[in-house]
Short mmCIF file of N, CA and C and ligand atoms in Angstrom, two decimals:
data_model
loop_
_atom_site.label_atom_id
_atom_site.label_comp_id
_atom_site.label_asym_id
_atom_site.label_seq_id
_atom_site.Cartn_x
_atom_site.Cartn_y
_atom_site.Cartn_z
N MET A 867 15.37 -22.85 -13.26
CA MET A 867 14.42 -22.78 -12.15
C MET A 867 14.78 -21.64 -11.20
N LEU A 868 16.09 -21.49 -10.98
CA LEU A 868 16.54 -20.43 -10.08
C LEU A 868 16.19 -19.06 -10.67
N GLY A 869 16.44 -18.89 -11.96
CA GLY A 869 16.15 -17.63 -12.63
C GLY A 869 14.67 -17.28 -12.56
N LEU A 870 13.82 -18.27 -12.68
CA LEU A 870 12.38 -18.04 -12.65
C LEU A 870 11.94 -17.49 -11.30
N ARG A 871 12.54 -18.02 -10.25
CA ARG A 871 12.17 -17.55 -8.91
C ARG A 871 12.53 -16.08 -8.71
N ILE A 872 13.71 -15.70 -9.19
CA ILE A 872 14.14 -14.31 -9.06
C ILE A 872 13.22 -13.40 -9.88
N PHE A 873 12.86 -13.83 -11.07
CA PHE A 873 11.97 -13.06 -11.93
C PHE A 873 10.62 -12.84 -11.25
N ARG A 874 10.07 -13.90 -10.71
CA ARG A 874 8.76 -13.80 -10.07
C ARG A 874 8.79 -12.82 -8.91
N ARG A 875 9.87 -12.86 -8.16
CA ARG A 875 9.96 -12.00 -6.99
C ARG A 875 10.06 -10.52 -7.40
N SER A 876 10.86 -10.24 -8.44
CA SER A 876 11.08 -8.85 -8.81
C SER A 876 9.84 -8.22 -9.44
N ILE A 877 8.98 -9.03 -10.02
CA ILE A 877 7.82 -8.47 -10.72
C ILE A 877 6.72 -8.08 -9.73
N PHE A 878 6.76 -8.69 -8.55
CA PHE A 878 5.69 -8.42 -7.59
C PHE A 878 6.05 -7.37 -6.56
N THR A 879 6.71 -6.31 -7.01
CA THR A 879 6.91 -5.16 -6.13
C THR A 879 6.49 -3.90 -6.88
N ILE A 880 5.98 -2.92 -6.15
CA ILE A 880 5.60 -1.64 -6.74
C ILE A 880 6.19 -0.52 -5.91
N ASP A 881 6.26 0.67 -6.50
CA ASP A 881 6.85 1.81 -5.80
C ASP A 881 5.77 2.69 -5.16
N CYS A 882 6.06 3.17 -3.98
CA CYS A 882 5.16 4.10 -3.31
C CYS A 882 5.19 5.45 -4.04
N ASP A 883 4.00 6.00 -4.34
CA ASP A 883 3.92 7.29 -5.03
C ASP A 883 4.45 8.44 -4.17
N LYS A 884 4.49 8.24 -2.89
CA LYS A 884 4.90 9.31 -1.99
C LYS A 884 6.40 9.28 -1.70
N CYS A 885 6.92 8.13 -1.28
CA CYS A 885 8.32 8.08 -0.86
C CYS A 885 9.19 7.23 -1.79
N GLY A 886 8.57 6.51 -2.72
CA GLY A 886 9.32 5.74 -3.69
C GLY A 886 9.85 4.41 -3.20
N VAL A 887 9.52 4.04 -2.00
CA VAL A 887 9.99 2.77 -1.45
C VAL A 887 9.30 1.61 -2.18
N ARG A 888 10.04 0.51 -2.33
CA ARG A 888 9.46 -0.65 -2.98
C ARG A 888 8.79 -1.56 -1.94
N PHE A 889 7.62 -2.06 -2.30
CA PHE A 889 6.94 -2.95 -1.36
C PHE A 889 6.11 -3.94 -2.15
N GLU A 890 5.69 -5.00 -1.47
CA GLU A 890 4.84 -5.99 -2.11
C GLU A 890 3.39 -5.51 -2.05
N PRO A 891 2.65 -5.68 -3.16
CA PRO A 891 1.29 -5.16 -3.27
C PRO A 891 0.39 -5.56 -2.10
N GLY A 892 0.60 -6.72 -1.53
CA GLY A 892 -0.23 -7.15 -0.42
C GLY A 892 -0.04 -6.32 0.83
N ALA A 893 1.09 -5.63 0.93
CA ALA A 893 1.40 -4.87 2.14
C ALA A 893 0.76 -3.48 2.10
N GLY A 894 0.83 -2.81 0.95
CA GLY A 894 0.24 -1.49 0.83
C GLY A 894 -0.96 -1.54 -0.08
N GLY A 895 -1.19 -0.48 -0.88
CA GLY A 895 -2.32 -0.52 -1.80
C GLY A 895 -2.64 0.85 -2.35
N VAL A 896 -3.84 0.96 -2.96
CA VAL A 896 -4.27 2.20 -3.58
C VAL A 896 -5.28 2.91 -2.67
N CYS A 897 -5.05 4.20 -2.45
CA CYS A 897 -5.99 4.99 -1.66
C CYS A 897 -7.26 5.22 -2.47
N VAL A 898 -8.43 4.97 -1.88
CA VAL A 898 -9.68 5.11 -2.63
C VAL A 898 -10.02 6.57 -2.90
N THR A 899 -9.38 7.49 -2.18
CA THR A 899 -9.70 8.90 -2.33
C THR A 899 -8.79 9.60 -3.35
N CYS A 900 -7.48 9.48 -3.19
CA CYS A 900 -6.56 10.18 -4.08
C CYS A 900 -5.99 9.26 -5.16
N GLN A 901 -6.30 7.96 -5.11
CA GLN A 901 -5.92 6.99 -6.13
C GLN A 901 -4.42 6.80 -6.27
N ARG A 902 -3.66 7.18 -5.26
CA ARG A 902 -2.22 6.97 -5.31
C ARG A 902 -1.88 5.58 -4.79
N ILE A 903 -0.82 5.01 -5.35
CA ILE A 903 -0.32 3.73 -4.86
C ILE A 903 0.65 4.03 -3.73
N LEU A 904 0.37 3.52 -2.56
CA LEU A 904 1.16 3.90 -1.40
C LEU A 904 1.63 2.69 -0.59
N CYS A 905 2.82 2.84 0.01
CA CYS A 905 3.37 1.80 0.87
C CYS A 905 2.54 1.74 2.16
N PRO A 906 2.66 0.66 2.91
CA PRO A 906 1.85 0.53 4.13
C PRO A 906 2.03 1.70 5.09
N GLN A 907 3.23 2.27 5.11
CA GLN A 907 3.51 3.39 6.00
C GLN A 907 2.67 4.61 5.64
N HIS A 908 2.51 4.88 4.35
CA HIS A 908 1.78 6.07 3.92
C HIS A 908 0.30 5.80 3.67
N LEU A 909 -0.05 4.54 3.42
CA LEU A 909 -1.46 4.23 3.22
C LEU A 909 -2.17 4.04 4.55
N HIS A 910 -1.59 3.21 5.39
CA HIS A 910 -2.25 2.88 6.66
C HIS A 910 -1.70 3.69 7.83
N GLY A 911 -0.39 3.83 7.89
CA GLY A 911 0.22 4.57 8.99
C GLY A 911 0.42 3.74 10.23
N SER A 912 -0.51 2.86 10.52
CA SER A 912 -0.39 2.02 11.71
C SER A 912 -0.96 0.63 11.43
N TRP A 913 -0.54 -0.35 12.20
CA TRP A 913 -1.02 -1.71 11.98
C TRP A 913 -2.50 -1.84 12.35
N VAL A 914 -2.96 -0.97 13.24
CA VAL A 914 -4.38 -1.01 13.61
C VAL A 914 -5.25 -0.69 12.40
N ARG A 915 -4.84 0.37 11.69
CA ARG A 915 -5.57 0.80 10.50
C ARG A 915 -5.51 -0.28 9.42
N ARG A 916 -4.34 -0.90 9.30
CA ARG A 916 -4.18 -1.93 8.30
C ARG A 916 -5.11 -3.12 8.58
N MET A 917 -5.26 -3.44 9.84
CA MET A 917 -6.17 -4.52 10.22
C MET A 917 -7.60 -4.18 9.84
N MET A 918 -8.00 -2.93 10.03
CA MET A 918 -9.35 -2.49 9.68
C MET A 918 -9.59 -2.64 8.19
N VAL A 919 -8.59 -2.27 7.39
CA VAL A 919 -8.71 -2.42 5.94
C VAL A 919 -8.79 -3.89 5.56
N ASP A 920 -8.04 -4.71 6.28
CA ASP A 920 -8.06 -6.15 6.03
C ASP A 920 -9.45 -6.74 6.24
N VAL A 921 -10.20 -6.18 7.16
CA VAL A 921 -11.53 -6.71 7.44
C VAL A 921 -12.64 -5.96 6.71
N GLY A 922 -12.25 -5.06 5.77
CA GLY A 922 -13.25 -4.48 4.90
C GLY A 922 -13.39 -2.97 4.92
N ALA A 923 -12.65 -2.27 5.77
CA ALA A 923 -12.73 -0.81 5.78
C ALA A 923 -12.09 -0.26 4.50
N PRO A 924 -12.59 0.89 3.98
CA PRO A 924 -11.99 1.47 2.78
C PRO A 924 -10.56 1.91 3.04
N ALA A 925 -9.67 1.69 2.04
CA ALA A 925 -8.27 2.07 2.19
C ALA A 925 -8.10 3.55 1.87
N ILE A 926 -8.08 4.35 2.91
CA ILE A 926 -7.88 5.80 2.76
C ILE A 926 -6.54 6.15 3.39
N CYS A 927 -5.69 6.84 2.62
CA CYS A 927 -4.33 7.06 3.07
C CYS A 927 -4.25 8.06 4.23
N VAL A 928 -3.10 8.11 4.86
CA VAL A 928 -2.89 8.95 6.03
C VAL A 928 -3.21 10.43 5.71
N GLU A 929 -2.73 10.92 4.57
CA GLU A 929 -2.92 12.33 4.22
C GLU A 929 -4.38 12.65 3.97
N CYS A 930 -5.08 11.76 3.27
CA CYS A 930 -6.49 11.99 2.99
C CYS A 930 -7.31 11.99 4.28
N ARG A 931 -6.95 11.10 5.20
CA ARG A 931 -7.66 11.05 6.48
C ARG A 931 -7.41 12.32 7.28
N ALA A 932 -6.19 12.84 7.18
CA ALA A 932 -5.82 14.04 7.94
C ALA A 932 -6.60 15.26 7.45
N GLY A 933 -6.85 15.32 6.13
CA GLY A 933 -7.54 16.48 5.60
C GLY A 933 -8.90 16.14 5.01
N ALA A 934 -9.47 15.05 5.45
CA ALA A 934 -10.71 14.56 4.84
C ALA A 934 -11.93 15.05 5.58
N THR A 935 -12.20 16.34 5.50
CA THR A 935 -13.38 16.88 6.17
C THR A 935 -14.61 16.77 5.28
N ARG A 936 -14.40 16.59 3.99
CA ARG A 936 -15.54 16.57 3.07
C ARG A 936 -15.99 15.15 2.73
N LEU A 937 -15.39 14.17 3.38
CA LEU A 937 -15.75 12.80 3.08
C LEU A 937 -17.09 12.40 3.66
N GLY A 938 -17.50 13.07 4.73
CA GLY A 938 -18.77 12.73 5.37
C GLY A 938 -18.59 11.56 6.29
ZN1 LIG B 2050 5.61 5.55 1.17
ZN1 LIG B 2051 -5.22 9.38 -0.29
#
């Protein structure tokens, strides 16, 4: 039983494409623009942005937002 718990925990982490940090999928996610898997720091940048995504805003990463003049 103990081994199963450790296994479950280790399988539910992914690496950030930008900085390589490990995080749980619920915390970060995939940018809809560049399709990279990013940690909350690089996807959202701030908790305000993360809250917006939680309520339905598209998940666009910090870099895409910074240079996203063609998004409309
Ligand atoms: Zn990162
Ligand atoms: Zn992006």
